[in-house]
């Protein structure tokens, strides 16, 4: 009996070490990938939930006809189906609204990369009265007339309802809107999480060099880059629209002409139209044009389809408590 137990132990110990070695090799392999995993927040706190109320509250606009969610729809990848967003004064936004999902305070925001944090972006939106039509003093006054907001702000902030606290609460909510996807499960070792086409598409995405601009947690969003690196991306010189000029609008520097923040590709399959001006209707067009202008390549129809299979695996949803 003792001899049998000993023999089993001799067999199992090497097997256990082999399993541990295999798991460590898998972990090392995926740790070296250019794209890194996103996860839901470890906990959902009261500040995030207050920010959620504000994000969906139409009281933040002058006519109480629109909220932050009006330009960042959860059923459309955090953006809108239109090329530009209609603003409070009837005009349209300069750029196609970027997704509100998977933001970060570590990188520049805005298509021109001119905003350094989510809080500053929120402050800028309220300062521009053509967008929401309501100045900060008017918004603070309006919220102070709402007992439920007075109570919640007082519980969270010693100074209650202020411009800073409003921006911080909304920012905490927006920063919590991470969207773990099937591809994240794949990165963590679940090889069945995405289709074979998506795996092949990811390999092509890396081989072509798309990851040079689209990497990290957001699969982009952390660089400023010229559109038309290899082959010029011509804008309409006759119209010379501000959206075509990109970062040049912020700096006035010639080298910033047609330079834009590289967009995140998370949830990209859910958020057409594409590009800074919303001029590209399909993901097939977007991938083809990026290959041509940024990489100097004509990507075959088959490989475009495979890359789109990969991009589709990047779609996920925020934490259930943070949904509308």
mmCIF file of C-alpha atoms in Angstrom:
data_model
loop_
_atom_site.group_PDB
_atom_site.id
_atom_site.type_symbol
_atom_site.label_atom_id
_atom_site.label_comp_id
_atom_site.label_asym_id
_atom_site.label_seq_id
_atom_site.Cartn_x
_atom_site.Cartn_y
_atom_site.Cartn_z
ATOM 1 C CA UNK A 1 0.000 0.000 0.000
ATOM 2 C CA UNK A 2 2.783 2.390 0.918
ATOM 3 C CA UNK A 3 4.578 1.523 -2.304
ATOM 4 C CA UNK A 4 1.446 2.414 -4.354
ATOM 5 C CA UNK A 5 1.015 5.760 -2.586
ATOM 6 C CA UNK A 6 4.635 6.569 -3.140
ATOM 7 C CA UNK A 7 4.443 5.720 -6.829
ATOM 8 C CA UNK A 8 1.347 7.918 -7.266
ATOM 9 C CA UNK A 9 3.119 10.768 -5.517
ATOM 10 C CA UNK A 10 6.152 10.364 -7.772
ATOM 11 C CA UNK A 11 3.873 10.560 -10.824
ATOM 12 C CA UNK A 12 1.742 13.499 -9.654
ATOM 13 C CA UNK A 13 4.519 15.813 -8.488
ATOM 14 C CA UNK A 14 6.084 16.144 -11.970
ATOM 15 C CA UNK A 15 2.642 16.565 -13.535
ATOM 16 C CA UNK A 16 1.822 19.408 -11.161
ATOM 17 C CA UNK A 17 5.076 21.167 -11.993
ATOM 18 C CA UNK A 18 4.475 20.680 -15.713
ATOM 19 C CA UNK A 19 1.015 22.260 -15.336
ATOM 20 C CA UNK A 20 2.443 25.195 -13.379
ATOM 21 C CA UNK A 21 5.145 25.660 -16.034
ATOM 22 C CA UNK A 22 2.551 25.599 -18.823
ATOM 23 C CA UNK A 23 0.371 28.175 -17.057
ATOM 24 C CA UNK A 24 3.356 30.448 -16.427
ATOM 25 C CA UNK A 25 4.366 30.216 -20.094
ATOM 26 C CA UNK A 26 0.818 31.124 -21.191
ATOM 27 C CA UNK A 27 0.776 34.075 -18.772
ATOM 28 C CA UNK A 28 4.172 35.238 -20.064
ATOM 29 C CA UNK A 29 3.029 34.898 -23.681
ATOM 30 C CA UNK A 30 -0.068 37.061 -23.207
ATOM 31 C CA UNK A 31 1.802 39.553 -21.013
ATOM 32 C CA UNK A 32 3.964 40.335 -24.041
ATOM 33 C CA UNK A 33 0.996 41.239 -26.245
ATOM 34 C CA UNK A 34 0.801 44.883 -27.403
ATOM 35 C CA UNK A 35 -2.818 45.083 -26.239
ATOM 36 C CA UNK A 36 -3.532 44.818 -22.526
ATOM 37 C CA UNK A 37 -6.617 43.743 -20.624
ATOM 38 C CA UNK A 38 -9.340 46.040 -19.289
ATOM 39 C CA UNK A 39 -11.532 45.066 -16.372
ATOM 40 C CA UNK A 40 -14.606 46.452 -14.662
ATOM 41 C CA UNK A 41 -13.964 48.650 -11.600
ATOM 42 C CA UNK A 42 -13.202 46.643 -8.459
ATOM 43 C CA UNK A 43 -16.173 48.349 -6.796
ATOM 44 C CA UNK A 44 -18.950 50.730 -7.741
ATOM 45 C CA UNK A 45 -19.040 53.624 -5.279
ATOM 46 C CA UNK A 46 -21.480 56.421 -4.456
ATOM 47 C CA UNK A 47 -19.461 59.018 -6.370
ATOM 48 C CA UNK A 48 -19.750 56.997 -9.585
ATOM 49 C CA UNK A 49 -23.488 56.558 -9.080
ATOM 50 C CA UNK A 50 -23.952 60.292 -8.516
ATOM 51 C CA UNK A 51 -21.999 60.904 -11.702
ATOM 52 C CA UNK A 52 -24.297 58.450 -13.459
ATOM 53 C CA UNK A 53 -27.365 60.456 -12.441
ATOM 54 C CA UNK A 54 -25.785 63.651 -13.727
ATOM 55 C CA UNK A 55 -24.639 62.021 -16.962
ATOM 56 C CA UNK A 56 -28.195 61.040 -17.888
ATOM 57 C CA UNK A 57 -29.938 64.126 -16.451
ATOM 58 C CA UNK A 58 -31.293 66.573 -19.042
ATOM 59 C CA UNK A 59 -31.222 69.286 -16.384
ATOM 60 C CA UNK A 60 -27.625 69.834 -17.457
ATOM 61 C CA UNK A 61 -28.811 71.496 -20.673
ATOM 62 C CA UNK A 62 -30.515 74.880 -20.921
ATOM 63 C CA UNK A 63 -33.705 73.588 -22.520
ATOM 64 C CA UNK A 64 -33.593 70.333 -20.537
ATOM 65 C CA UNK A 65 -33.727 68.579 -23.879
ATOM 66 C CA UNK A 66 -30.343 66.835 -23.905
ATOM 67 C CA UNK A 67 -27.909 65.162 -21.528
ATOM 68 C CA UNK A 68 -24.330 63.919 -21.783
ATOM 69 C CA UNK A 69 -25.815 60.627 -22.963
ATOM 70 C CA UNK A 70 -27.390 62.355 -25.964
ATOM 71 C CA UNK A 71 -23.996 62.402 -27.680
ATOM 72 C CA UNK A 72 -22.703 59.200 -26.094
ATOM 73 C CA UNK A 73 -25.253 56.448 -26.554
ATOM 74 C CA UNK A 74 -24.715 53.162 -24.781
ATOM 75 C CA UNK A 75 -26.516 51.319 -27.579
ATOM 76 C CA UNK A 76 -24.029 52.668 -30.123
ATOM 77 C CA UNK A 77 -20.632 51.942 -28.639
ATOM 78 C CA UNK A 78 -20.596 55.138 -26.566
ATOM 79 C CA UNK A 79 -20.966 57.417 -29.606
ATOM 80 C CA UNK A 80 -23.866 58.326 -31.949
ATOM 81 C CA UNK A 81 -25.021 57.043 -35.381
ATOM 82 C CA UNK A 82 -24.656 60.488 -36.963
ATOM 83 C CA UNK A 83 -21.473 62.055 -38.326
ATOM 84 C CA UNK A 84 -21.768 65.135 -36.081
ATOM 85 C CA UNK A 85 -23.748 65.928 -32.928
ATOM 86 C CA UNK A 86 -26.387 68.624 -32.914
ATOM 87 C CA UNK A 87 -25.755 71.113 -30.127
ATOM 88 C CA UNK A 88 -28.025 73.249 -27.991
ATOM 89 C CA UNK A 89 -27.920 76.220 -30.363
ATOM 90 C CA UNK A 90 -28.765 74.076 -33.407
ATOM 91 C CA UNK A 91 -25.219 73.990 -34.767
ATOM 92 C CA UNK A 92 -23.270 70.774 -35.205
ATOM 93 C CA UNK A 93 -20.112 69.627 -33.467
ATOM 94 C CA UNK A 94 -16.767 70.042 -35.214
ATOM 95 C CA UNK A 95 -15.955 66.349 -34.907
ATOM 96 C CA UNK A 96 -17.650 62.999 -34.761
ATOM 97 C CA UNK A 97 -18.244 62.307 -31.027
ATOM 98 C CA UNK A 98 -15.682 59.875 -29.640
ATOM 99 C CA UNK A 99 -16.820 56.917 -27.557
ATOM 100 C CA UNK A 100 -17.291 57.650 -23.876
ATOM 101 C CA UNK A 101 -16.105 54.140 -22.984
ATOM 102 C CA UNK A 102 -12.633 53.235 -21.697
ATOM 103 C CA UNK A 103 -11.464 56.797 -21.086
ATOM 104 C CA UNK A 104 -8.305 57.515 -19.144
ATOM 105 C CA UNK A 105 -6.782 60.550 -17.498
ATOM 106 C CA UNK A 106 -3.333 59.340 -18.552
ATOM 107 C CA UNK A 107 -3.592 60.407 -22.170
ATOM 108 C CA UNK A 108 -4.711 63.480 -24.144
ATOM 109 C CA UNK A 109 -8.413 63.747 -24.932
ATOM 110 C CA UNK A 110 -10.300 65.370 -27.778
ATOM 111 C CA UNK A 111 -9.620 64.779 -31.459
ATOM 112 C CA UNK A 112 -6.945 67.469 -31.310
ATOM 113 C CA UNK A 113 -5.389 66.068 -28.126
ATOM 114 C CA UNK A 114 -5.917 69.446 -26.529
ATOM 115 C CA UNK A 115 -7.530 68.307 -23.261
ATOM 116 C CA UNK A 116 -5.448 66.846 -20.440
ATOM 117 C CA UNK A 117 -8.122 65.206 -18.253
ATOM 118 C CA UNK A 118 -11.732 64.065 -18.189
ATOM 119 C CA UNK A 119 -12.554 66.741 -15.601
ATOM 120 C CA UNK A 120 -11.196 69.468 -17.878
ATOM 121 C CA UNK A 121 -13.145 68.072 -20.800
ATOM 122 C CA UNK A 122 -16.373 68.290 -18.779
ATOM 123 C CA UNK A 123 -15.533 71.821 -17.671
ATOM 124 C CA UNK A 124 -14.853 72.858 -21.268
ATOM 125 C CA UNK A 125 -18.206 71.503 -22.413
ATOM 126 C CA UNK A 126 -20.075 73.583 -19.852
ATOM 127 C CA UNK A 127 -18.047 76.711 -20.606
ATOM 128 C CA UNK A 128 -19.081 76.466 -24.241
ATOM 129 C CA UNK A 129 -22.698 77.500 -23.901
ATOM 130 C CA UNK A 130 -23.466 76.625 -27.515
ATOM 131 C CA UNK A 131 -23.075 72.943 -26.603
ATOM 132 C CA UNK A 132 -25.284 72.551 -23.536
ATOM 133 C CA UNK A 133 -26.518 76.143 -23.364
ATOM 134 C CA UNK A 134 -26.065 76.356 -19.606
ATOM 135 C CA UNK A 135 -23.203 78.117 -17.822
ATOM 136 C CA UNK A 136 -21.609 76.691 -14.702
ATOM 137 C CA UNK A 137 -23.187 79.252 -12.315
ATOM 138 C CA UNK A 138 -26.635 78.527 -13.772
ATOM 139 C CA UNK A 139 -26.122 74.778 -13.505
ATOM 140 C CA UNK A 140 -24.927 74.996 -9.884
ATOM 141 C CA UNK A 141 -27.964 77.101 -9.021
ATOM 142 C CA UNK A 142 -30.305 74.687 -10.774
ATOM 143 C CA UNK A 143 -28.910 71.644 -8.966
ATOM 144 C CA UNK A 144 -29.050 73.416 -5.586
ATOM 145 C CA UNK A 145 -32.817 73.637 -6.067
ATOM 146 C CA UNK A 146 -33.020 69.847 -6.207
ATOM 147 C CA UNK A 147 -33.170 68.324 -2.683
ATOM 148 C CA UNK A 148 -31.941 64.889 -3.783
ATOM 149 C CA UNK A 149 -28.834 66.407 -5.356
ATOM 150 C CA UNK A 150 -28.199 68.641 -2.321
ATOM 151 C CA UNK A 151 -28.380 65.567 -0.080
ATOM 152 C CA UNK A 152 -26.101 63.405 -2.210
ATOM 153 C CA UNK A 153 -23.464 66.091 -2.801
ATOM 154 C CA UNK A 154 -23.399 66.998 0.892
ATOM 155 C CA UNK A 155 -22.804 63.361 1.819
ATOM 156 C CA UNK A 156 -19.864 63.100 -0.592
ATOM 157 C CA UNK A 157 -18.288 66.569 -0.533
ATOM 158 C CA UNK A 158 -17.888 68.953 2.442
ATOM 159 C CA UNK A 159 -18.598 71.974 0.228
ATOM 160 C CA UNK A 160 -21.624 70.397 -1.435
ATOM 161 C CA UNK A 161 -22.639 71.350 -4.960
ATOM 162 C CA UNK A 162 -19.847 73.180 -6.763
ATOM 163 C CA UNK A 163 -18.530 73.323 -10.309
ATOM 164 C CA UNK A 164 -15.510 71.231 -9.315
ATOM 165 C CA UNK A 165 -17.563 68.580 -7.540
ATOM 166 C CA UNK A 166 -20.015 68.245 -10.430
ATOM 167 C CA UNK A 167 -17.141 67.708 -12.867
ATOM 168 C CA UNK A 168 -15.404 65.241 -10.545
ATOM 169 C CA UNK A 169 -18.554 63.145 -10.031
ATOM 170 C CA UNK A 170 -19.261 62.903 -13.763
ATOM 171 C CA UNK A 171 -15.594 62.147 -14.447
ATOM 172 C CA UNK A 172 -15.546 59.318 -11.902
ATOM 173 C CA UNK A 173 -18.539 57.782 -13.623
ATOM 174 C CA UNK A 174 -17.063 58.154 -17.097
ATOM 175 C CA UNK A 175 -13.711 56.704 -16.033
ATOM 176 C CA UNK A 176 -15.538 53.672 -14.629
ATOM 177 C CA UNK A 177 -17.105 52.857 -18.019
ATOM 178 C CA UNK A 178 -14.638 50.159 -18.987
ATOM 179 C CA UNK A 179 -15.887 47.450 -21.347
ATOM 180 C CA UNK A 180 -14.180 44.052 -20.932
ATOM 181 C CA UNK A 181 -14.618 42.090 -24.153
ATOM 182 C CA UNK A 182 -14.237 38.545 -25.479
ATOM 183 C CA UNK A 183 -10.781 39.559 -26.672
ATOM 184 C CA UNK A 184 -9.792 40.369 -23.074
ATOM 185 C CA UNK A 185 -10.811 36.825 -22.101
ATOM 186 C CA UNK A 186 -8.640 35.552 -24.966
ATOM 187 C CA UNK A 187 -5.691 37.610 -23.712
ATOM 188 C CA UNK A 188 -6.128 35.986 -20.310
ATOM 189 C CA UNK A 189 -5.774 32.511 -21.776
ATOM 190 C CA UNK A 190 -9.265 31.495 -22.898
ATOM 191 C CA UNK A 191 -8.484 30.535 -26.481
ATOM 192 C CA UNK A 192 -12.132 29.689 -27.163
ATOM 193 C CA UNK A 193 -13.308 33.213 -26.302
ATOM 194 C CA UNK A 194 -13.002 34.501 -29.865
ATOM 195 C CA UNK A 195 -13.401 32.936 -33.300
ATOM 196 C CA UNK A 196 -10.568 31.524 -35.404
ATOM 197 C CA UNK A 197 -11.137 34.360 -37.857
ATOM 198 C CA UNK A 198 -10.650 36.865 -35.033
ATOM 199 C CA UNK A 199 -7.379 35.185 -34.023
ATOM 200 C CA UNK A 200 -6.153 35.351 -37.623
ATOM 201 C CA UNK A 201 -7.329 38.955 -37.853
ATOM 202 C CA UNK A 202 -5.353 39.850 -34.731
ATOM 203 C CA UNK A 203 -2.218 38.309 -36.201
ATOM 204 C CA UNK A 204 -2.715 40.362 -39.368
ATOM 205 C CA UNK A 205 -3.366 43.459 -37.235
ATOM 206 C CA UNK A 206 0.034 42.963 -35.641
ATOM 207 C CA UNK A 207 1.836 41.873 -38.813
ATOM 208 C CA UNK A 208 0.679 44.861 -40.837
ATOM 209 C CA UNK A 209 1.803 47.220 -38.068
ATOM 210 C CA UNK A 210 -1.615 48.524 -36.993
ATOM 211 C CA UNK A 211 -0.479 48.048 -33.375
ATOM 212 C CA UNK A 212 2.137 50.765 -33.777
ATOM 213 C CA UNK A 213 -0.718 53.252 -33.215
ATOM 214 C CA UNK A 214 -3.434 51.032 -31.747
ATOM 215 C CA UNK A 215 -2.110 49.321 -28.618
ATOM 216 C CA UNK A 216 -2.413 49.359 -24.832
ATOM 217 C CA UNK A 217 -5.607 49.028 -22.836
ATOM 218 C CA UNK A 218 -7.623 51.214 -25.167
ATOM 219 C CA UNK A 219 -6.196 49.755 -28.393
ATOM 220 C CA UNK A 220 -5.284 53.330 -29.283
ATOM 221 C CA UNK A 221 -6.175 56.680 -27.736
ATOM 222 C CA UNK A 222 -2.676 57.351 -26.404
ATOM 223 C CA UNK A 223 -0.933 58.937 -29.396
ATOM 224 C CA UNK A 224 -1.219 61.916 -31.711
ATOM 225 C CA UNK A 225 -0.679 61.003 -35.343
ATOM 226 C CA UNK A 226 -1.007 62.538 -38.788
ATOM 227 C CA UNK A 227 -3.682 61.013 -41.000
ATOM 228 C CA UNK A 228 -1.934 60.160 -44.243
ATOM 229 C CA UNK A 229 1.511 59.154 -42.964
ATOM 230 C CA UNK A 230 2.444 57.255 -46.140
ATOM 231 C CA UNK A 231 -0.108 58.418 -48.690
ATOM 232 C CA UNK A 232 -1.663 61.877 -48.164
ATOM 233 C CA UNK A 233 -5.233 61.915 -46.930
ATOM 234 C CA UNK A 234 -6.593 64.852 -48.898
ATOM 235 C CA UNK A 235 -9.109 67.119 -47.298
ATOM 236 C CA UNK A 236 -11.196 69.609 -49.219
ATOM 237 C CA UNK A 237 -8.918 72.610 -49.647
ATOM 238 C CA UNK A 238 -11.800 74.658 -51.058
ATOM 239 C CA UNK A 239 -13.902 74.214 -47.945
ATOM 240 C CA UNK A 240 -10.925 74.094 -45.574
ATOM 241 C CA UNK A 241 -13.188 72.979 -42.732
ATOM 242 C CA UNK A 242 -11.886 73.137 -39.177
ATOM 243 C CA UNK A 243 -12.417 69.424 -38.668
ATOM 244 C CA UNK A 244 -10.002 68.725 -41.537
ATOM 245 C CA UNK A 245 -7.199 70.732 -39.926
ATOM 246 C CA UNK A 246 -7.046 68.709 -36.702
ATOM 247 C CA UNK A 247 -4.521 69.711 -34.053
ATOM 248 C CA UNK A 248 -3.517 72.716 -36.152
ATOM 249 C CA UNK A 249 -6.666 74.377 -34.768
ATOM 250 C CA UNK A 250 -5.158 74.234 -31.277
ATOM 251 C CA UNK A 251 -1.515 74.988 -31.958
ATOM 252 C CA UNK A 252 -1.354 76.896 -35.257
ATOM 253 C CA UNK A 253 1.777 74.892 -36.037
ATOM 254 C CA UNK A 254 2.069 73.745 -39.652
ATOM 255 C CA UNK A 255 3.373 70.321 -38.631
ATOM 256 C CA UNK A 256 0.122 69.758 -36.704
ATOM 257 C CA UNK A 257 -2.038 70.058 -39.820
ATOM 258 C CA UNK A 258 -4.182 66.912 -40.102
ATOM 259 C CA UNK A 259 -2.773 65.532 -36.854
ATOM 260 C CA UNK A 260 -5.377 63.843 -34.655
ATOM 261 C CA UNK A 261 -5.550 61.767 -31.509
ATOM 262 C CA UNK A 262 -5.496 58.130 -32.558
ATOM 263 C CA UNK A 263 -8.940 56.793 -31.585
ATOM 264 C CA UNK A 264 -9.466 53.788 -29.340
ATOM 265 C CA UNK A 265 -10.684 50.750 -31.258
ATOM 266 C CA UNK A 266 -12.596 49.219 -28.389
ATOM 267 C CA UNK A 267 -16.295 48.918 -29.355
ATOM 268 C CA UNK A 268 -15.385 50.231 -32.804
ATOM 269 C CA UNK A 269 -17.635 47.699 -34.549
ATOM 270 C CA UNK A 270 -20.612 49.238 -32.706
ATOM 271 C CA UNK A 271 -19.942 52.894 -33.404
ATOM 272 C CA UNK A 272 -20.097 53.919 -37.071
ATOM 273 C CA UNK A 273 -19.597 56.325 -38.791
ATOM 274 C CA UNK A 274 -15.836 56.601 -38.556
ATOM 275 C CA UNK A 275 -12.895 59.014 -38.664
ATOM 276 C CA UNK A 276 -12.712 62.476 -37.159
ATOM 277 C CA UNK A 277 -15.457 63.858 -39.384
ATOM 278 C CA UNK A 278 -17.734 60.828 -39.419
ATOM 279 C CA UNK A 279 -17.351 60.639 -43.204
ATOM 280 C CA UNK A 280 -16.674 56.894 -43.418
ATOM 281 C CA UNK A 281 -19.770 54.750 -43.108
ATOM 282 C CA UNK A 282 -18.424 51.211 -42.769
ATOM 283 C CA UNK A 283 -15.642 49.439 -40.944
ATOM 284 C CA UNK A 284 -14.590 47.823 -44.232
ATOM 285 C CA UNK A 285 -13.942 51.273 -45.695
ATOM 286 C CA UNK A 286 -12.128 52.430 -42.565
ATOM 287 C CA UNK A 287 -9.749 49.444 -42.485
ATOM 288 C CA UNK A 288 -9.053 49.718 -46.223
ATOM 289 C CA UNK A 289 -8.330 53.452 -46.036
ATOM 290 C CA UNK A 290 -6.109 53.110 -42.967
ATOM 291 C CA UNK A 291 -4.088 50.420 -44.727
ATOM 292 C CA UNK A 292 -3.699 52.660 -47.765
ATOM 293 C CA UNK A 293 -2.927 55.989 -46.072
ATOM 294 C CA UNK A 294 -1.186 54.967 -42.854
ATOM 295 C CA UNK A 295 0.634 51.806 -43.947
ATOM 296 C CA UNK A 296 0.962 52.189 -47.711
ATOM 297 C CA UNK A 297 -0.763 48.838 -48.221
ATOM 298 C CA UNK A 298 -3.729 47.607 -50.211
ATOM 299 C CA UNK A 299 -5.250 45.081 -47.829
ATOM 300 C CA UNK A 300 -7.126 42.282 -49.573
ATOM 301 C CA UNK A 301 -10.862 41.864 -49.088
ATOM 302 C CA UNK A 302 -10.269 38.578 -47.260
ATOM 303 C CA UNK A 303 -7.794 40.112 -44.833
ATOM 304 C CA UNK A 304 -10.030 43.134 -44.239
ATOM 305 C CA UNK A 305 -12.772 40.683 -43.256
ATOM 306 C CA UNK A 306 -10.417 38.877 -40.854
ATOM 307 C CA UNK A 307 -9.253 42.140 -39.256
ATOM 308 C CA UNK A 308 -12.884 43.154 -38.777
ATOM 309 C CA UNK A 309 -13.524 39.818 -37.046
ATOM 310 C CA UNK A 310 -10.772 40.776 -34.595
ATOM 311 C CA UNK A 311 -12.088 44.326 -34.166
ATOM 312 C CA UNK A 312 -15.568 42.941 -33.464
ATOM 313 C CA UNK A 313 -14.135 40.874 -30.595
ATOM 314 C CA UNK A 314 -13.183 44.161 -28.870
ATOM 315 C CA UNK A 315 -16.822 45.017 -28.129
ATOM 316 C CA UNK A 316 -17.974 44.831 -24.511
ATOM 317 C CA UNK A 317 -20.304 46.553 -22.073
ATOM 318 C CA UNK A 318 -19.798 48.594 -18.893
ATOM 319 C CA UNK A 319 -20.544 47.182 -15.447
ATOM 320 C CA UNK A 320 -24.303 46.420 -15.053
ATOM 321 C CA UNK A 321 -24.663 48.969 -12.222
ATOM 322 C CA UNK A 322 -23.361 51.687 -14.511
ATOM 323 C CA UNK A 323 -25.710 51.017 -17.404
ATOM 324 C CA UNK A 324 -28.648 53.371 -18.115
#
